[in-house]
Coordinates of C-alpha atoms in Angstrom, one line a residue:
X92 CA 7.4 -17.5 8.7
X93 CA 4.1 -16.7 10.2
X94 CA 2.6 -13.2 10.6
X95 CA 3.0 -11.5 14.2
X96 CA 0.2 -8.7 15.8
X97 CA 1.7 -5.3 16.0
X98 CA 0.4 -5.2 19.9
X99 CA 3.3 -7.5 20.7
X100 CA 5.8 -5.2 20.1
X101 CA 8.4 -7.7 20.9
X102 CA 7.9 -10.0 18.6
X103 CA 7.3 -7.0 16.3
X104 CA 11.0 -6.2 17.3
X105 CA 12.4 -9.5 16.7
X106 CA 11.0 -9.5 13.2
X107 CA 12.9 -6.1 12.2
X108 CA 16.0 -7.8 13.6
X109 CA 16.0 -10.8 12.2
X110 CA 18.7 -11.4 9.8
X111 CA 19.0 -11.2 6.5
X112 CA 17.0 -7.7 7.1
X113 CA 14.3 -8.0 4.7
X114 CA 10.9 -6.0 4.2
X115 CA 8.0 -5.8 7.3
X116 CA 5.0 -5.4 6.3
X117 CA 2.4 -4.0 8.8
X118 CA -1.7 -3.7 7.8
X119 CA -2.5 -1.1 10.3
X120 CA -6.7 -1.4 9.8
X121 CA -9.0 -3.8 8.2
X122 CA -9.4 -2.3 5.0
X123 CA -6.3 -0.7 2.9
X124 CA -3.6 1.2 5.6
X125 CA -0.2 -0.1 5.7
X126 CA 3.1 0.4 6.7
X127 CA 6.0 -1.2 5.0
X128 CA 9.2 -1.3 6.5
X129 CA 12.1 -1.9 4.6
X130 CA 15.5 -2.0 5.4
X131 CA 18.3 0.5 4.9
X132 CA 21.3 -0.8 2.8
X133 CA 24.9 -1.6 4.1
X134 CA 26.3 1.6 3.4
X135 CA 23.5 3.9 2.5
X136 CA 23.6 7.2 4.5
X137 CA 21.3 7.8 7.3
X138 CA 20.0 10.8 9.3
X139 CA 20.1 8.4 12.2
X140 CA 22.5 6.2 13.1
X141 CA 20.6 3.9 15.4
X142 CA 18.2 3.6 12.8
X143 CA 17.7 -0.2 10.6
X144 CA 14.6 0.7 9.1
X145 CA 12.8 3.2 6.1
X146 CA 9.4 3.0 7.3
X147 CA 7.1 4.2 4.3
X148 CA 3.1 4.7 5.6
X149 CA 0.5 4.1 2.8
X150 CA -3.2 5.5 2.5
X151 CA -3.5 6.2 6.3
X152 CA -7.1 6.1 7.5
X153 CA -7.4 5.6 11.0
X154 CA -10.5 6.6 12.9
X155 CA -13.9 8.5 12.2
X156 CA -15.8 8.8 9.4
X157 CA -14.5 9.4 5.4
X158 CA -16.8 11.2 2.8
X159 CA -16.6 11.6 -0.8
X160 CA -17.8 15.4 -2.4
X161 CA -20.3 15.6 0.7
X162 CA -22.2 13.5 3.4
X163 CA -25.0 13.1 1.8
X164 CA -23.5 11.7 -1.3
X165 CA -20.8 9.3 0.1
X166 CA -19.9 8.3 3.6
X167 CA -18.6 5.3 5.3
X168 CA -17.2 4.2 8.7
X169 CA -14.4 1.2 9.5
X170 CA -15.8 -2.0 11.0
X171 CA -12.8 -3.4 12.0
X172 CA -10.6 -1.6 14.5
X173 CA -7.5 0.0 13.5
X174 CA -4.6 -1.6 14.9
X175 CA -3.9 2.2 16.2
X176 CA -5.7 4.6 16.8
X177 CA -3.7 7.9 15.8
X178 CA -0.3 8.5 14.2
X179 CA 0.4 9.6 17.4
X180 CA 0.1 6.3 18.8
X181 CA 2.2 4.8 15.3
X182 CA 4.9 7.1 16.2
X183 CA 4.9 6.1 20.0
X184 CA 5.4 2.5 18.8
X185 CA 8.0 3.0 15.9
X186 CA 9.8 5.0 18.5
X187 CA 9.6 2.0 21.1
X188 CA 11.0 -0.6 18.5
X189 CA 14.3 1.3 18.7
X190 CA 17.5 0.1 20.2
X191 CA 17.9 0.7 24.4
X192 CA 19.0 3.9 25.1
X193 CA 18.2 6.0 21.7
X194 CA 14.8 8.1 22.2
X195 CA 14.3 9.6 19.1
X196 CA 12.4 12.5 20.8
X197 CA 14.2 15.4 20.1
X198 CA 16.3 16.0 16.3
X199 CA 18.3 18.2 17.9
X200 CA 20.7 15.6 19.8
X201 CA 21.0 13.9 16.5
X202 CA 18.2 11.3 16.7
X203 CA 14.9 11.1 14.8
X204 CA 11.9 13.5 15.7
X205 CA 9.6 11.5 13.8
X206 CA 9.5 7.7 12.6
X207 CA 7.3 7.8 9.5
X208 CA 9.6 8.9 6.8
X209 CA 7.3 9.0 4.0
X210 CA 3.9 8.6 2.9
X211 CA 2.6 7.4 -0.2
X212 CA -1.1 8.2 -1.5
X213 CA -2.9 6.1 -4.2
X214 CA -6.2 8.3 -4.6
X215 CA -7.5 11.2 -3.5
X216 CA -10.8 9.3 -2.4
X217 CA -10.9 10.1 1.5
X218 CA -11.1 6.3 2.2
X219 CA -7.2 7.2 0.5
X220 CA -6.4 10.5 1.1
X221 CA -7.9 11.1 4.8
X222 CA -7.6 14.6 5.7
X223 CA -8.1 14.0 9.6
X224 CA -5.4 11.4 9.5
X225 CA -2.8 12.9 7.1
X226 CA -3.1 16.4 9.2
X227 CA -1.4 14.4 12.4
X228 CA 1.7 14.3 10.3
X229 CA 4.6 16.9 10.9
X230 CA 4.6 19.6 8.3
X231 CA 7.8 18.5 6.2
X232 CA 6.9 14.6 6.0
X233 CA 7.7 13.7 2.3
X234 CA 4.2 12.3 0.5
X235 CA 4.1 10.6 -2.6
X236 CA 0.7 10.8 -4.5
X237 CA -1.2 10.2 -7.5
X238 CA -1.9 13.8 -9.7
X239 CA -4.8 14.6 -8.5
X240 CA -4.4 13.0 -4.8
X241 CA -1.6 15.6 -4.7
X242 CA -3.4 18.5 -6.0
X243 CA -6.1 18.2 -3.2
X244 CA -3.3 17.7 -0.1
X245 CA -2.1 20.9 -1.2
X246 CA -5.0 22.6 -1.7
X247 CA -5.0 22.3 2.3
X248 CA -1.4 24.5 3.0
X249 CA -0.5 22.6 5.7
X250 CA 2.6 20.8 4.5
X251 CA 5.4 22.3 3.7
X252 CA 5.7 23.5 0.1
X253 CA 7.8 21.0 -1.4
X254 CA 6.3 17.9 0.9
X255 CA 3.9 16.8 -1.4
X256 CA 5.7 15.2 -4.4
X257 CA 3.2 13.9 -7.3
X258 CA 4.9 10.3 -8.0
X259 CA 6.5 9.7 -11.2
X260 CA 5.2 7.6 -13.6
X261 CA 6.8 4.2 -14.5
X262 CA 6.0 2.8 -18.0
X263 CA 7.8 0.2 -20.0
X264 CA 11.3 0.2 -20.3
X265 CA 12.3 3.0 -18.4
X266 CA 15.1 2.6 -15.3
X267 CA 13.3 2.5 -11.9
X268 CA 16.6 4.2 -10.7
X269 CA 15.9 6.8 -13.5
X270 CA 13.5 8.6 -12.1
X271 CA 13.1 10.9 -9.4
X272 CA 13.6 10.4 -5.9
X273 CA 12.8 14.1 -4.3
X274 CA 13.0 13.7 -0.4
X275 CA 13.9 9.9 -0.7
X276 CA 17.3 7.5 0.0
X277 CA 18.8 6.9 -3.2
X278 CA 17.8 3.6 -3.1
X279 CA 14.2 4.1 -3.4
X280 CA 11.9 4.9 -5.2
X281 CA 7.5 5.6 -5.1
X282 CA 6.4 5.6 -8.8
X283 CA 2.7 4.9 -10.4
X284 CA 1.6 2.7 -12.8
X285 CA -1.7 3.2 -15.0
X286 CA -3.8 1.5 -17.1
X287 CA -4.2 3.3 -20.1
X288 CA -7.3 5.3 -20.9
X289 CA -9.0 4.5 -17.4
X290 CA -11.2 6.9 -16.4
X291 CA -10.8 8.5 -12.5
X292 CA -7.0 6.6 -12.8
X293 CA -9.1 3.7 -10.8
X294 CA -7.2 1.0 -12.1
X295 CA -3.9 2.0 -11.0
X296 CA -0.9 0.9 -8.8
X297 CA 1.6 2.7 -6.8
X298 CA 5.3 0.8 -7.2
X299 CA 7.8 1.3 -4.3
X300 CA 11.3 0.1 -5.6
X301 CA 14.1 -0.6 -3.7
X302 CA 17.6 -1.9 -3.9
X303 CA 20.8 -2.7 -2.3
X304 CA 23.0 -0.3 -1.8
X305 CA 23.5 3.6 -1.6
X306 CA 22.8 4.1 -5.3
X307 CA 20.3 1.5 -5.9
X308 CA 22.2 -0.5 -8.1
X309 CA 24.8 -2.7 -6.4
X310 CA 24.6 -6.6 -7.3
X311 CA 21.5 -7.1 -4.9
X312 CA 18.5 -7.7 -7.0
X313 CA 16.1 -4.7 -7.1
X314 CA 12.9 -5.3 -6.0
X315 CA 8.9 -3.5 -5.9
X316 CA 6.2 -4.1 -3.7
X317 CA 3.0 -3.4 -5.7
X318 CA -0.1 -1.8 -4.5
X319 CA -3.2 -1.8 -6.2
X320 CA -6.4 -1.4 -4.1
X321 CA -8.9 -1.2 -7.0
X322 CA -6.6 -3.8 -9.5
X323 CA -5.0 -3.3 -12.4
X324 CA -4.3 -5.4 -15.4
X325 CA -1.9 -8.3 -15.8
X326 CA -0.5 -6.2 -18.9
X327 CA 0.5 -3.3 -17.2
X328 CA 2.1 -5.1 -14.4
X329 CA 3.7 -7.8 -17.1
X330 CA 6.0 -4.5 -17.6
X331 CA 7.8 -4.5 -14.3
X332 CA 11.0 -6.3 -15.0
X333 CA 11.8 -3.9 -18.3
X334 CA 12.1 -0.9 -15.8
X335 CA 14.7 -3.9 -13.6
X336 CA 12.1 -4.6 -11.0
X337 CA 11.6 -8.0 -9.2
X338 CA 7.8 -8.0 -7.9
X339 CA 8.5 -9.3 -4.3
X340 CA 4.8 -8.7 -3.4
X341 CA 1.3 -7.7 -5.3
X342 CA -1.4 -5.9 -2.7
X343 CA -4.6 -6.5 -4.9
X344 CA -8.3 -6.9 -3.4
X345 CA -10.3 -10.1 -3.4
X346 CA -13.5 -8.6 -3.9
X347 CA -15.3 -7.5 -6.9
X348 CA -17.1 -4.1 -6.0
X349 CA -19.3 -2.2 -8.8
X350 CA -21.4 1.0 -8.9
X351 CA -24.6 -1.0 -10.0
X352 CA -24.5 -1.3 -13.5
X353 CA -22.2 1.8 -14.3
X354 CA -18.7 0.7 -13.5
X355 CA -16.7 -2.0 -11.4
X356 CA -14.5 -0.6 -9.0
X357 CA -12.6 -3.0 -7.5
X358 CA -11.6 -5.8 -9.8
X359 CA -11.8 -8.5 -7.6
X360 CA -9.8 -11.6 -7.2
X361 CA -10.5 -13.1 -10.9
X362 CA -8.4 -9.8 -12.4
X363 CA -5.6 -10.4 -9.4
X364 CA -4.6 -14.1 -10.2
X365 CA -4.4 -12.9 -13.7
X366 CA -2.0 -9.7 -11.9
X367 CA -0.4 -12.0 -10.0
X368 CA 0.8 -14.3 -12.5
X369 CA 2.0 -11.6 -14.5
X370 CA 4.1 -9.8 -12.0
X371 CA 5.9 -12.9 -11.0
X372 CA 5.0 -11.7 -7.3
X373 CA 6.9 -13.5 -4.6
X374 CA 3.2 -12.5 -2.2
X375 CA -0.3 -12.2 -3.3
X376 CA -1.3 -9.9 -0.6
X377 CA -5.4 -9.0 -0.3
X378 CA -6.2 -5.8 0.5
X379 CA -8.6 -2.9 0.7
X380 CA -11.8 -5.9 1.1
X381 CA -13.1 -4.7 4.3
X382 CA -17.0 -4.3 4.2
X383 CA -17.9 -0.8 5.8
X384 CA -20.7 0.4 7.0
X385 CA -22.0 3.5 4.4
X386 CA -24.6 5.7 4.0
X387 CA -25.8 8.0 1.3
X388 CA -26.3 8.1 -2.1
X389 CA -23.8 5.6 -3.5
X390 CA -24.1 3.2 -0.6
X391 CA -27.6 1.7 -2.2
X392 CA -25.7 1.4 -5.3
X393 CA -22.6 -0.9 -4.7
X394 CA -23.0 -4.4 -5.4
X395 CA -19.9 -6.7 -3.6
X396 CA -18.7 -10.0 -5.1
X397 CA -16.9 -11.7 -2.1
X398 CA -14.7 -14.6 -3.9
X399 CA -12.2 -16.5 -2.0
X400 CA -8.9 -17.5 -3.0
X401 CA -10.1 -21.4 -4.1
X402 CA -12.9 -19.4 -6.5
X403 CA -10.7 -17.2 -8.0
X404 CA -8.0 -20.2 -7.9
X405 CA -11.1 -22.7 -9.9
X406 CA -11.5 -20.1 -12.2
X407 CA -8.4 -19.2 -13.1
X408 CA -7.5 -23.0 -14.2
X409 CA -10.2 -23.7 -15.8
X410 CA -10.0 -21.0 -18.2
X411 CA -6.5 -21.7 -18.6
X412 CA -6.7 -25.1 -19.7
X413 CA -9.3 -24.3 -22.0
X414 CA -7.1 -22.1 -23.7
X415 CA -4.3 -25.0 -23.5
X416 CA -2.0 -22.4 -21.3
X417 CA -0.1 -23.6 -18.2
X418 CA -2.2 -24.0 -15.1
X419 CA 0.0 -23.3 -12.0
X420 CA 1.0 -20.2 -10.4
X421 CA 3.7 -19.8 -8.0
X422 CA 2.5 -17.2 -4.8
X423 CA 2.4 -17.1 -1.2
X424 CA -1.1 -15.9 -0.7
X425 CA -2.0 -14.1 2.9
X426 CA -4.6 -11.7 4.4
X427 CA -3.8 -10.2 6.9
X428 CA -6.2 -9.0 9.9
X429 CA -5.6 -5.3 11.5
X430 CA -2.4 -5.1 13.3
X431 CA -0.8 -8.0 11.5
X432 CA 2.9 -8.0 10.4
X433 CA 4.3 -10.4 7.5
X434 CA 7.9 -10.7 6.8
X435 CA 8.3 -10.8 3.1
X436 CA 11.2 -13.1 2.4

């Protein structure tokens, strides 16, 4: 099935409906702000009753500017319009995907007062961790984030004190359904996984686990969509189906962005094949490759590799049959624009 833009909320709607319910996914800017929608199980308890859907926001950044330790050192500005322009304007849409006759605008009458039920936080770099953005939220929404991404959202004491939840980590071998799920259905989970001994936890990816059933653990197949703006290596991800994971889909960048000649930032798409590969991933989805415009001192500095999917693809064989290894990989590739929806089946 083809992708659908957000800004037709009917066909937005007939995605969510259509049966077997399976995973939305919704890129809400050009660079790396999603949505993923995933289903509630058969039987799993709800809040709601009208509602179908978990809907799980990641590294919201909407609009103005994002700056890392000040303005002079680091800032940057989207070139590609968001596919909305607040949370308010999420919300308002969420809200209008619902069945006729629920309005979800007041808890009190049993319905839901807001329709992002969780966030989840890679980094605490602003282009991230977006103050301006994350502030919109209501005081008690659930986030997920990496240490130190966690540390600096409560640093601001606006959330609630037990909001901000610093996601477990998931290494090899231990039960996704083993760890804790603080503010979440029982049947998910928002977990990080690290390379070992990277510095600033660059290389990094946040897992969100899911499976059928109340518990997590009824005969359908649990599965993890993994996101990984900067990359992260085939080995770590090669781990997944020890903790009982299925990687439906792998959110890794195409581009390879350094800091000069000091460190590469983004792995680019010659580390994601590799990732890919690994994972077993169902969906290669790009991500976080937008070009922005920046100024300060770091902007000079970055140097951008822009490969495309038949590089990275040329590459990737060619060092494989050198090695005498087997070739072909298995993975629905897709980039989505702002405001484009994918059902991941």
């Amino acid at each position: 099935m083809g992708t659908v833009n957000i800004r037709d909320t009917a066909q937005w709607a007939s995605l969510l409906r259509a049966e077997p319910l399976r995973p939305l996914l919704v890129h809400l800017n050009g660079d790396t702000t999603w949505l993923l929608q995933l289903p509630i199980p058969p039987g799993a308890s709800r809040d709601d009753a009208t509602r179908t859907h978990f809907n799980l926001l990641i590294d919201p950044w909407l609009q103005g500017p994002q700056s890392d330790v000040a303005a002079w050192f680091s800032t940057q500005h989207h070139i590609v319009t968001p596919a909305v322009e607040s949370l308010a304007e999420l919300q308002a849409a969420l809200r209008g995907l619902q069945p006729t006759g629920t309005s979800g605008t007041a808890a009190a009458d049993g319905a839901t007062s807001s329709y992002i039920d969780a966030v989840a936080i890679s980094h605490e770099f602003t282009d991230h961790c977006h103050k301006a953005t994350l502030l919109e939220l209501p005081r008690n929404t659930p986030i997920y984030a990496a240490d130190v991404a966690a540390d600096l959202i409560r640093s601001w004491k606006y959330f609630d004190g037990d909001a901000v939840i610093t996601a477990p980590g998931l290494g090899r071998d231990v039960a996704w359904t083993s760890l804790s799920h603080e503010k979440l259905p029982a049947w998910l989970r928002v977990s990080r996984l690290i390379t070992p001994g990277n510095s600033l936890y660059y290389h990094s990816a946040l897992i969100v686990a899911f499976g059928g059933g109340s518990g997590g653990s009824s005969a359908a197949p649990a599965e993890a969509v993994v996101y990984s703006p900067h990359g992260i290596s085939a080995a770590d991800v090669a781990a997944l189906p020890s903790s009982g994971l299925s990687t439906l889909a792998m959110m890794h960048g195409l581009h390879d962005v350094r800091l000069f000649m000091m460190k590469q930032l983004n792995l680019g798409a010659l580390n994601a094949i590799e990732a890919v590969r690994a994972s077993g991933a169902t969906y290669w989805i790009g991500t976080h490759d937008e070009e922005k415009t920046g100024k300060g001192l770091i902007a000079p500095l970055l140097r951008r590799t822009r490969y495309t999917l038949r590089q990275a693809v040329a590459h990737d064989e060619n060092k494989r049959r050198k090695n005498g290894e087997e070739t072909k990989v298995k993975y629905d590739f897709r980039e989505l624009a702002s405001g484009d929806a994918l059902l991941l089946q």
